[in-house]
mmCIF file with all atom_site columns, C-alpha atoms in Angstrom:
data_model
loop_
_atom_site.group_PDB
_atom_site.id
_atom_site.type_symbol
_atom_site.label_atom_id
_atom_site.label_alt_id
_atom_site.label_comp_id
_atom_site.label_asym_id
_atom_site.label_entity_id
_atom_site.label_seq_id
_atom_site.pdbx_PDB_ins_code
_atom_site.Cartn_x
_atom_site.Cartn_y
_atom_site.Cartn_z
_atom_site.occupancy
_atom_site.B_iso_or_equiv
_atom_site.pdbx_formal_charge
_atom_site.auth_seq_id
_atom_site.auth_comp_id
_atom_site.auth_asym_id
_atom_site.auth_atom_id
_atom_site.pdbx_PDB_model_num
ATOM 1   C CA . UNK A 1 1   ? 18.892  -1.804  4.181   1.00 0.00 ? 17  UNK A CA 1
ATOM 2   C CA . UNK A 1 2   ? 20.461  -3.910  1.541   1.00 0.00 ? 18  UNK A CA 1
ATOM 3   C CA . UNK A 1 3   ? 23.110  -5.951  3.700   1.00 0.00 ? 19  UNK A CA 1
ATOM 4   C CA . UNK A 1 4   ? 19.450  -6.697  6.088   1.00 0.00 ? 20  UNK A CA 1
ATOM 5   C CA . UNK A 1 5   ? 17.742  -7.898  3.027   1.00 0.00 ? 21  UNK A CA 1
ATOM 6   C CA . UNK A 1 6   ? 21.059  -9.949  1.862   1.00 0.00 ? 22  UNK A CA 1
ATOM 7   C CA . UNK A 1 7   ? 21.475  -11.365 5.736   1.00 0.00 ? 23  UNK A CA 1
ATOM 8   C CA . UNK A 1 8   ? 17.576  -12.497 5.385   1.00 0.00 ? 24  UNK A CA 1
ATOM 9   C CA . UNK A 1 9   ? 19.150  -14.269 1.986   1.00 0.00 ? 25  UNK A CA 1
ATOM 10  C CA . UNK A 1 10  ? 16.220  -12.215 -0.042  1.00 0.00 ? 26  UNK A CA 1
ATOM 11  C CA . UNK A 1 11  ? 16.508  -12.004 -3.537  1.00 0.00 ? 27  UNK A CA 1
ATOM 12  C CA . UNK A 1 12  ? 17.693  -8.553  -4.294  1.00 0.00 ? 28  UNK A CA 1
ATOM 13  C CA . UNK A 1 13  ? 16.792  -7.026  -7.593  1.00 0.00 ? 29  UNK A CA 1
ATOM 14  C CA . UNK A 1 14  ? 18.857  -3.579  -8.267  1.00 0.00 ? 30  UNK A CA 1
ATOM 15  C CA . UNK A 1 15  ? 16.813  -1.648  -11.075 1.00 0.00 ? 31  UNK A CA 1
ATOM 16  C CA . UNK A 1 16  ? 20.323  -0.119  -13.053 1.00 0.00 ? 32  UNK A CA 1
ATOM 17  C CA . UNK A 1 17  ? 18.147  1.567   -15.456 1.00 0.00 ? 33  UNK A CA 1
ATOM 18  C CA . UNK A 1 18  ? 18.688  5.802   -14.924 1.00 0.00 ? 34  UNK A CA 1
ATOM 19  C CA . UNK A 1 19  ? 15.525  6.625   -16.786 1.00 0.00 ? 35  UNK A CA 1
ATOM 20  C CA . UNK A 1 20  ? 13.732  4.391   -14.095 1.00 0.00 ? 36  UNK A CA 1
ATOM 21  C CA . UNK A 1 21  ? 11.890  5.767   -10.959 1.00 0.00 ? 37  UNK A CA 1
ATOM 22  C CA . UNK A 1 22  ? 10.076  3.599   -8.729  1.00 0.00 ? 38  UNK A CA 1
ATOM 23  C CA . UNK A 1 23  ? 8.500   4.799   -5.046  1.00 0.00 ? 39  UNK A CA 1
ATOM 24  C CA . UNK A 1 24  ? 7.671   2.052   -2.555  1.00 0.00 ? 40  UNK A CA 1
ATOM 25  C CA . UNK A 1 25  ? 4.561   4.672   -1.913  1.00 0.00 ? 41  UNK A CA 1
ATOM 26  C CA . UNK A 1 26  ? 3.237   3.799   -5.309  1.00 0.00 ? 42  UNK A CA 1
ATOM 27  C CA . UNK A 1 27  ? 3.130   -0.178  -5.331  1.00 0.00 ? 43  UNK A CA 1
ATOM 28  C CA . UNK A 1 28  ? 0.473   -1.567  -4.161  1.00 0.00 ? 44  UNK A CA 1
ATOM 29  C CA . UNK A 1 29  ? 0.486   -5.444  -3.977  1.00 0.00 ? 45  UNK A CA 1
ATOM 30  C CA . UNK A 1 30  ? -2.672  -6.724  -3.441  1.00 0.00 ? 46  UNK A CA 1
ATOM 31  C CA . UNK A 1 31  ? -1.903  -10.526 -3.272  1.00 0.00 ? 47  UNK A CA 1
ATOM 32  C CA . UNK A 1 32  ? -3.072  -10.760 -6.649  1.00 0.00 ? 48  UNK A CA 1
ATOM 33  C CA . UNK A 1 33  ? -1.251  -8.808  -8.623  1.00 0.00 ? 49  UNK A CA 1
ATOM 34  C CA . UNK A 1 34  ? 0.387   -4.931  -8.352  1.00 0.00 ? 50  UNK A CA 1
ATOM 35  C CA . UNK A 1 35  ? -0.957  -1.533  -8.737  1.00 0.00 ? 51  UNK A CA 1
ATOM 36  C CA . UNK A 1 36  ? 1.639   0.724   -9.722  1.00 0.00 ? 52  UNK A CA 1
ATOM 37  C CA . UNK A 1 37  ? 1.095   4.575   -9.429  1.00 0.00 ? 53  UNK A CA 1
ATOM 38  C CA . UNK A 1 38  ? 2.483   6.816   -12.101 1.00 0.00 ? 54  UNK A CA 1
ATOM 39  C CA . UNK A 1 39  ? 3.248   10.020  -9.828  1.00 0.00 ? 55  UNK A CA 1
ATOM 40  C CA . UNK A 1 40  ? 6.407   12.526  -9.320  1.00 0.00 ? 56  UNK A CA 1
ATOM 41  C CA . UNK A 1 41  ? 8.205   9.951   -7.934  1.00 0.00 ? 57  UNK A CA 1
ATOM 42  C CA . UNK A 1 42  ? 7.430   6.509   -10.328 1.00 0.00 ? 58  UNK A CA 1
ATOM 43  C CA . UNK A 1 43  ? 7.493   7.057   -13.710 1.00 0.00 ? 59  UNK A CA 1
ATOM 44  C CA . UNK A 1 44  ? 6.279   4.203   -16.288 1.00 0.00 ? 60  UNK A CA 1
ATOM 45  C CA . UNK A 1 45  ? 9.666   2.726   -16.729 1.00 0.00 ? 61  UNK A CA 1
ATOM 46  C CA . UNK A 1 46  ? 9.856   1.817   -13.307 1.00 0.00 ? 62  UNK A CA 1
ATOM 47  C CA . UNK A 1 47  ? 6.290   -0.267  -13.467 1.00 0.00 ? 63  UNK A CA 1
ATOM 48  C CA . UNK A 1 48  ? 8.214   -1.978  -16.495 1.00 0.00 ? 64  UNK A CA 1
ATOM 49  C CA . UNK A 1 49  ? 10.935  -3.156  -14.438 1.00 0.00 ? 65  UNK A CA 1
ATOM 50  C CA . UNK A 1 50  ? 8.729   -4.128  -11.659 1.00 0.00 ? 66  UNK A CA 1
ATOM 51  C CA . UNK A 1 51  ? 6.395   -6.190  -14.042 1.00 0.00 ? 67  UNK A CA 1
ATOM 52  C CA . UNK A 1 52  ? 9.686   -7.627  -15.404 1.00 0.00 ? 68  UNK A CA 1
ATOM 53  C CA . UNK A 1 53  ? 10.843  -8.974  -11.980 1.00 0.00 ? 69  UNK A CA 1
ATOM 54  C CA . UNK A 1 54  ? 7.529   -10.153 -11.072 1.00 0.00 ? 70  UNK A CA 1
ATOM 55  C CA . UNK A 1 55  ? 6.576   -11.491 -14.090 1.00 0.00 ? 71  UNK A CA 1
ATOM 56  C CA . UNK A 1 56  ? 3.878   -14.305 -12.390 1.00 0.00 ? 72  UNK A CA 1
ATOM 57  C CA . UNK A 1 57  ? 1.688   -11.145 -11.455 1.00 0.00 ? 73  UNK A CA 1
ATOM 58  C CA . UNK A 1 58  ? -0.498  -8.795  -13.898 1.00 0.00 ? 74  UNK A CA 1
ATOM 59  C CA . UNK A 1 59  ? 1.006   -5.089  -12.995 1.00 0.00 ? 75  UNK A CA 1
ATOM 60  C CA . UNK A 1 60  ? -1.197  -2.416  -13.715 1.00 0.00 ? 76  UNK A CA 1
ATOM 61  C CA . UNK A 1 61  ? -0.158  1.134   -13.790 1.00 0.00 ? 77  UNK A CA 1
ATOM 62  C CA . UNK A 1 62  ? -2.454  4.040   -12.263 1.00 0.00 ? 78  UNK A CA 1
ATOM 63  C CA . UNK A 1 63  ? -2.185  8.013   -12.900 1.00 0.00 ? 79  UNK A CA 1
ATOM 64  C CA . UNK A 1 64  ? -1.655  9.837   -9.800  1.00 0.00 ? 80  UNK A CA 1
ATOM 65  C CA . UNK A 1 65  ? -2.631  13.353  -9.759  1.00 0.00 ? 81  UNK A CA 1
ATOM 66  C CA . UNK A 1 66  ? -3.293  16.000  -6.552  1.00 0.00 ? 82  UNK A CA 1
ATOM 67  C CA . UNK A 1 67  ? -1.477  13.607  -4.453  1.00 0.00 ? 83  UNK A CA 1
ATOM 68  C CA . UNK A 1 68  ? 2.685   12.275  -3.007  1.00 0.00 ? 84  UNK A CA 1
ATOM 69  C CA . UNK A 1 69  ? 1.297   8.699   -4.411  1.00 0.00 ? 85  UNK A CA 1
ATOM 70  C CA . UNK A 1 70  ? -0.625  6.084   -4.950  1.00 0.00 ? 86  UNK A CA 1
ATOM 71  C CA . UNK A 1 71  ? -0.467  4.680   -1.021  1.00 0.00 ? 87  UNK A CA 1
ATOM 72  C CA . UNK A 1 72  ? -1.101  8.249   -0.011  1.00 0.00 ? 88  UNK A CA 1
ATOM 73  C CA . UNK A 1 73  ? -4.943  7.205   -0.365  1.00 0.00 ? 89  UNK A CA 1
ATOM 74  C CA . UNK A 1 74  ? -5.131  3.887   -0.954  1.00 0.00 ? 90  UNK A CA 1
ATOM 75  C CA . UNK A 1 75  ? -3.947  0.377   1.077   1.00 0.00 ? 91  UNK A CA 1
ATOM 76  C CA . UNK A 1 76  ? -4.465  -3.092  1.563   1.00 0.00 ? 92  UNK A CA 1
ATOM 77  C CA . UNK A 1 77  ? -6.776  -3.366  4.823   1.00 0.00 ? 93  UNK A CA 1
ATOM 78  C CA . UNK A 1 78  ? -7.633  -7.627  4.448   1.00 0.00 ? 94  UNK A CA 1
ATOM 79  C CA . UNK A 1 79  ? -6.996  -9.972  1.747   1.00 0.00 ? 95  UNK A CA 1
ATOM 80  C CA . UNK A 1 80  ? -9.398  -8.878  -0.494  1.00 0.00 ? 96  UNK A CA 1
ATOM 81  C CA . UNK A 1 81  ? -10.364 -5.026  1.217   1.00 0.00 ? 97  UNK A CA 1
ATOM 82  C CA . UNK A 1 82  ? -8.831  -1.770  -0.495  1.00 0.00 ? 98  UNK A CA 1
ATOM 83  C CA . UNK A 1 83  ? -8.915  1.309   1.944   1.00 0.00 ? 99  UNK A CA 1
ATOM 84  C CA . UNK A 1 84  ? -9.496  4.428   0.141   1.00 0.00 ? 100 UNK A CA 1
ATOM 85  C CA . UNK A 1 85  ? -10.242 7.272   0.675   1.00 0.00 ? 101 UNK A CA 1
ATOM 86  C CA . UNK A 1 86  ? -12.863 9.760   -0.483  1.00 0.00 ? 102 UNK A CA 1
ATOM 87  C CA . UNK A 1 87  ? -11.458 12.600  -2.185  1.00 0.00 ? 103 UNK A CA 1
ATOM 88  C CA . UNK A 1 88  ? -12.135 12.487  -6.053  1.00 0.00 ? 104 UNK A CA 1
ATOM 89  C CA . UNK A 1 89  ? -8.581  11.674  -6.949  1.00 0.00 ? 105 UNK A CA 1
ATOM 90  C CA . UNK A 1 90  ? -9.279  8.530   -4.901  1.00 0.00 ? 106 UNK A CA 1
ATOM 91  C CA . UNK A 1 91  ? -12.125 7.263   -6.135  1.00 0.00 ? 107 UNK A CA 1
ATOM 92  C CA . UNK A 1 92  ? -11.116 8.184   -9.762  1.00 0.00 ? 108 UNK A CA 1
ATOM 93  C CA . UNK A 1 93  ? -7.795  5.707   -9.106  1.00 0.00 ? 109 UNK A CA 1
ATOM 94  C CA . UNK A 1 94  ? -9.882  3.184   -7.246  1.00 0.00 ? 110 UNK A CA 1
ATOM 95  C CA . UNK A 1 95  ? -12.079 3.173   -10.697 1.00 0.00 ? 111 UNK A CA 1
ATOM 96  C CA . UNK A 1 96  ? -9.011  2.898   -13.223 1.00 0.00 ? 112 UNK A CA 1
ATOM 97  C CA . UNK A 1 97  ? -8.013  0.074   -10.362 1.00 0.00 ? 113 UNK A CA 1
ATOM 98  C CA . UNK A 1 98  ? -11.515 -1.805  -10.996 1.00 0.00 ? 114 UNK A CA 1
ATOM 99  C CA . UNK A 1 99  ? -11.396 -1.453  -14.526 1.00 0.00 ? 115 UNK A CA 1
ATOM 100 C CA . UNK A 1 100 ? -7.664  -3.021  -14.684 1.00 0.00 ? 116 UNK A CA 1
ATOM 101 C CA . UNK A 1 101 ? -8.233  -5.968  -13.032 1.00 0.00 ? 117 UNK A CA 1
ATOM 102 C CA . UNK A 1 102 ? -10.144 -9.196  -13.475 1.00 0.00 ? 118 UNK A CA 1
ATOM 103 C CA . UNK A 1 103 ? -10.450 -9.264  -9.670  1.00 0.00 ? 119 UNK A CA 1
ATOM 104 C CA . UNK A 1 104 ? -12.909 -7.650  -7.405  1.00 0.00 ? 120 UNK A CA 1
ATOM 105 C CA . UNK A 1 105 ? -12.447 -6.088  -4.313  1.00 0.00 ? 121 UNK A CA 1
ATOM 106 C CA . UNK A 1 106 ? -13.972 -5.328  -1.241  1.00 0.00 ? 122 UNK A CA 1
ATOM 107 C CA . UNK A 1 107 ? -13.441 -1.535  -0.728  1.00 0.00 ? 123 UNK A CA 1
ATOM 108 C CA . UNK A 1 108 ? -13.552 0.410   3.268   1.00 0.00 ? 124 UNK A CA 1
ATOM 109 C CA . UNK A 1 109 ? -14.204 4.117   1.862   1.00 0.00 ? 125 UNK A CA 1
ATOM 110 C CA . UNK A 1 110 ? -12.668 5.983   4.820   1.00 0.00 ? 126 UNK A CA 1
ATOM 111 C CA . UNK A 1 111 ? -13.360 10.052  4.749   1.00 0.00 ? 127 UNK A CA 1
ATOM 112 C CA . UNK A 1 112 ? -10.043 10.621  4.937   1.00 0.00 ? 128 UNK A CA 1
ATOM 113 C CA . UNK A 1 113 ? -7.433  10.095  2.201   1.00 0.00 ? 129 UNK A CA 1
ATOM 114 C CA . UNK A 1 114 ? -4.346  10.019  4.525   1.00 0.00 ? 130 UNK A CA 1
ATOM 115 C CA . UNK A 1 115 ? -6.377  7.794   6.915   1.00 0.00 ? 131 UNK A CA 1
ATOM 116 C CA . UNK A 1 116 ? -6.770  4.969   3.844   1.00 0.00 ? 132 UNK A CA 1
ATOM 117 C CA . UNK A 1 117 ? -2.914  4.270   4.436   1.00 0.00 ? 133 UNK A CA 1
ATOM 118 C CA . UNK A 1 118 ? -2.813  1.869   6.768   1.00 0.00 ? 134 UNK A CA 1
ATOM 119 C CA . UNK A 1 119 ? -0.965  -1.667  7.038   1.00 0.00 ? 135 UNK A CA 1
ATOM 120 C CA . UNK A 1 120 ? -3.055  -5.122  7.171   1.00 0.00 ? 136 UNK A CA 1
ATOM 121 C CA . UNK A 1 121 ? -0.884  -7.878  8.958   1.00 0.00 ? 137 UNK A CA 1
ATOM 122 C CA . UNK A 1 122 ? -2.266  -11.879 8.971   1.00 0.00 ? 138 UNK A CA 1
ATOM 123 C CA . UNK A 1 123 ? -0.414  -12.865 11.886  1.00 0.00 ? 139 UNK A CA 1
ATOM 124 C CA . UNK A 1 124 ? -0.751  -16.846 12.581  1.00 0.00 ? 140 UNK A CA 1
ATOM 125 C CA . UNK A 1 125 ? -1.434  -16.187 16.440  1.00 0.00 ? 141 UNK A CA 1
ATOM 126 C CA . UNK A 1 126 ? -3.225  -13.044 15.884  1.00 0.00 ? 142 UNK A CA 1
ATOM 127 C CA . UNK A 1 127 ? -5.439  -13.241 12.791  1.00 0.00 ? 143 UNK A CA 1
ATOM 128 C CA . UNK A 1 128 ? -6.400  -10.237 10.780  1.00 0.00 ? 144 UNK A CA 1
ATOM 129 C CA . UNK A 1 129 ? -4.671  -7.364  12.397  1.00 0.00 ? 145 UNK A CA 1
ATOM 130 C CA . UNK A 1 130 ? -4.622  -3.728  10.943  1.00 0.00 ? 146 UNK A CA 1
ATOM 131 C CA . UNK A 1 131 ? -2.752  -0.588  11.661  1.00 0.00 ? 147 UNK A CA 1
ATOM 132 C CA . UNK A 1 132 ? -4.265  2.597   11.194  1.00 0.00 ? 148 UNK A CA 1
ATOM 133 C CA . UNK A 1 133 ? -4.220  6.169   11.900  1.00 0.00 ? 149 UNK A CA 1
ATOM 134 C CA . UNK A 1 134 ? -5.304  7.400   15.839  1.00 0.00 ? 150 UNK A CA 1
ATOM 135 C CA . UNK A 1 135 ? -8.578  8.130   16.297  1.00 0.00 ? 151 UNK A CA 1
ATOM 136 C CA . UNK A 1 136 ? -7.685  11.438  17.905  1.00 0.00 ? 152 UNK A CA 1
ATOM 137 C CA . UNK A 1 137 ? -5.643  12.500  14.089  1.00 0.00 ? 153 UNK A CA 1
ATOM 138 C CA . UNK A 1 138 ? -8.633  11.124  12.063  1.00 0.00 ? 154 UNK A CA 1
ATOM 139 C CA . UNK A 1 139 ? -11.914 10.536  14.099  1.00 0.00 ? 155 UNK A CA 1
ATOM 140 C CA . UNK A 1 140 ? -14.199 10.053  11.198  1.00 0.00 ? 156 UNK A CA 1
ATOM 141 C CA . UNK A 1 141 ? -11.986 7.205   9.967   1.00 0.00 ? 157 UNK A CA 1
ATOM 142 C CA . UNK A 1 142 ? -10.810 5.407   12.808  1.00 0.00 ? 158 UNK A CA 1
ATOM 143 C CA . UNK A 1 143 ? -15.269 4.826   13.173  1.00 0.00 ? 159 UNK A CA 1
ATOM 144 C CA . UNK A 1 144 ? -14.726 3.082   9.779   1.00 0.00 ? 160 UNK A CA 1
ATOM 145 C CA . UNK A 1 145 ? -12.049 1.112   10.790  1.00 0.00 ? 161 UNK A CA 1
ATOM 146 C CA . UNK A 1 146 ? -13.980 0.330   14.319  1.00 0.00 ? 162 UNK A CA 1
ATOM 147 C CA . UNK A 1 147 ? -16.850 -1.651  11.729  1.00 0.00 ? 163 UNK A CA 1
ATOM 148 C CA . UNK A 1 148 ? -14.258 -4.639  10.912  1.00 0.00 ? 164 UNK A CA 1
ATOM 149 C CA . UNK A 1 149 ? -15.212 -6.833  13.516  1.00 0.00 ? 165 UNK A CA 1
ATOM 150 C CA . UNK A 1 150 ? -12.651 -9.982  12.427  1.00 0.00 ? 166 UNK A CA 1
ATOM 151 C CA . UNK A 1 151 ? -9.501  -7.638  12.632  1.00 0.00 ? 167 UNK A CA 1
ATOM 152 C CA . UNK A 1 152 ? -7.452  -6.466  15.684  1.00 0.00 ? 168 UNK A CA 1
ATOM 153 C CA . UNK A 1 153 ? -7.493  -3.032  15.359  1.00 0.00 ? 169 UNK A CA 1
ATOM 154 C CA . UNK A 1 154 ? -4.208  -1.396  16.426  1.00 0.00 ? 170 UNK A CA 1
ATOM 155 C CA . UNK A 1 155 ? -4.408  2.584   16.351  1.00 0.00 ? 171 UNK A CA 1
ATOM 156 C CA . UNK A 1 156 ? -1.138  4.724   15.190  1.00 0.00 ? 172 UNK A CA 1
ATOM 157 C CA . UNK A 1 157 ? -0.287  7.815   15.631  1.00 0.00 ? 173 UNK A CA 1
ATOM 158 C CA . UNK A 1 158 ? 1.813   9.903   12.730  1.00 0.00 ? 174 UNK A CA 1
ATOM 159 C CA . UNK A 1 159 ? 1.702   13.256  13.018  1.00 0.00 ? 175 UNK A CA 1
ATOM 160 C CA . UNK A 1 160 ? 4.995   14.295  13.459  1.00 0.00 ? 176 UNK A CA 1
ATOM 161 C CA . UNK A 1 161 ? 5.897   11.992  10.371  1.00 0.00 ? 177 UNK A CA 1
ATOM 162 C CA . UNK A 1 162 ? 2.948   13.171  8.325   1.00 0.00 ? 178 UNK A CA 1
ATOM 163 C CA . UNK A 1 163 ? 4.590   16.736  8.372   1.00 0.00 ? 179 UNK A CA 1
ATOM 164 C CA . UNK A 1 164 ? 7.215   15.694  6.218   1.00 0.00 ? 180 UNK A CA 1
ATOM 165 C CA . UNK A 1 165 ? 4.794   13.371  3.676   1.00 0.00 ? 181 UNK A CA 1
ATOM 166 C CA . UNK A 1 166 ? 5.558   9.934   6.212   1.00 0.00 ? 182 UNK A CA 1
ATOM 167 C CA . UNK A 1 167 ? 2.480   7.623   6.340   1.00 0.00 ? 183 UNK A CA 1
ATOM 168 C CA . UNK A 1 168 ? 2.113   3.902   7.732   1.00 0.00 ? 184 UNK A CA 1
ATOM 169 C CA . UNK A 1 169 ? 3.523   2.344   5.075   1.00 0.00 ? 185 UNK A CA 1
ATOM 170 C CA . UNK A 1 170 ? 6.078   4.397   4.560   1.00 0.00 ? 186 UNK A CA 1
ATOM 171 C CA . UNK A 1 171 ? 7.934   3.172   7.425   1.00 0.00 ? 187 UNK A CA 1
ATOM 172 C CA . UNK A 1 172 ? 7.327   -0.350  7.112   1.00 0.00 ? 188 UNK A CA 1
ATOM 173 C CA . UNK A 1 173 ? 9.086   -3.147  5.273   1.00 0.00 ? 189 UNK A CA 1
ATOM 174 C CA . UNK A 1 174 ? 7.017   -5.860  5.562   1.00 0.00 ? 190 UNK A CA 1
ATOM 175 C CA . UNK A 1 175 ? 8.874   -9.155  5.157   1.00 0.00 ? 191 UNK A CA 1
ATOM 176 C CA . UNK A 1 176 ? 7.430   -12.627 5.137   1.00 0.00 ? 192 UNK A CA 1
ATOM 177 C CA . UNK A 1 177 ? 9.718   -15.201 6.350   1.00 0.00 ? 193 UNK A CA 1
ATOM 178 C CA . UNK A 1 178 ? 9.989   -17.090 9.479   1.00 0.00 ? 194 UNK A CA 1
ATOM 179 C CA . UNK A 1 179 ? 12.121  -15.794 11.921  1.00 0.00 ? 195 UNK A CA 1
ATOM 180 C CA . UNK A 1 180 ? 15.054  -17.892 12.995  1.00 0.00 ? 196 UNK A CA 1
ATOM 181 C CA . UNK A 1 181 ? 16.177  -15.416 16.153  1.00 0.00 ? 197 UNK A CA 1
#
């Protein structure tokens, strides 16, 4: 992954520090700023180094509890629209999120926790697109998801990967730069 990111000339930050943990699963960049998840697998040193790299955005920690992490019920679903979902662990992050930040955002409550990971795209020939999870895996969300009228609803299926904690976002680097193939 690292001689893909180099060949795109990213910058490449390496976090050296061995007391540092920091899951991909637990930031949440909202185009604003970061949401950082303290769970098993981030630990607040690792939401120090991010906030130290990205030092033009407010980072915000969040406890984790009864979940993998923080994008394990919550995602980006528009520019300004947090999917979450409903369990209590949820909505208890979604308030610490709300109380954090100077911002405030649209939120899609979706019944499903696993169902509020899901991947918002703003393609230039496209417009708002979103990925989500099959109707067939979560039926009760996907009718959320059907109510955003301006996106281009795309449904996934993840079953297989859910079995061994894989959502949306998991297996997605998202990188914004023009292509030059």
């Amino acid at each position: 992954m690292k001689r893909v990111l180099e060949s795109l000339n990213l910058n490449i930050v390496e976090m050296v520090d061995e007391n540092a943990t920091l899951d991909g699963g637990d930031v949440l960049f909202t185009g604003r700023e970061f949401f950082v998840g303290l769970s098993r697998r981030t630990n607040q040193r690792g939401a120090e180094i991010l906030a130290d790299t990205f030092k033009d955005y407010a980072v915000s920690t969040v406890p984790v509890h009864d979940s993998l992490h923080l994008k394990s019920f919550c995602s980006m679903a528009g520019p300004n629209l947090i999917a979450i979902g409903s369990s209590e662990a949820a909505q208890k992050a979604l308030k610490t999120m709300q109380q954090m930040s100077d911002h405030r955002y649209d939120k899609l409550t979706v019944p499903d926790d696993a169902a509020a990971n899901c991947i918002y795209l703003n393609i230039p020939s496209k417009g708002h697109v979103l990925l989500h999870r099959a109707p067939e895996e979560y039926p009760e969300s996907a009718k959320v998801f059907e109510k955003l009228k301006d996106h281009m609803l795309i449904p996934i299926a993840n079953t297989e990967l859910e079995k061994v904690d894989g959502s949306l976002t998991c297996c997605s680097v998202l990188i914004n730069k023009a292509s030059e193939l």
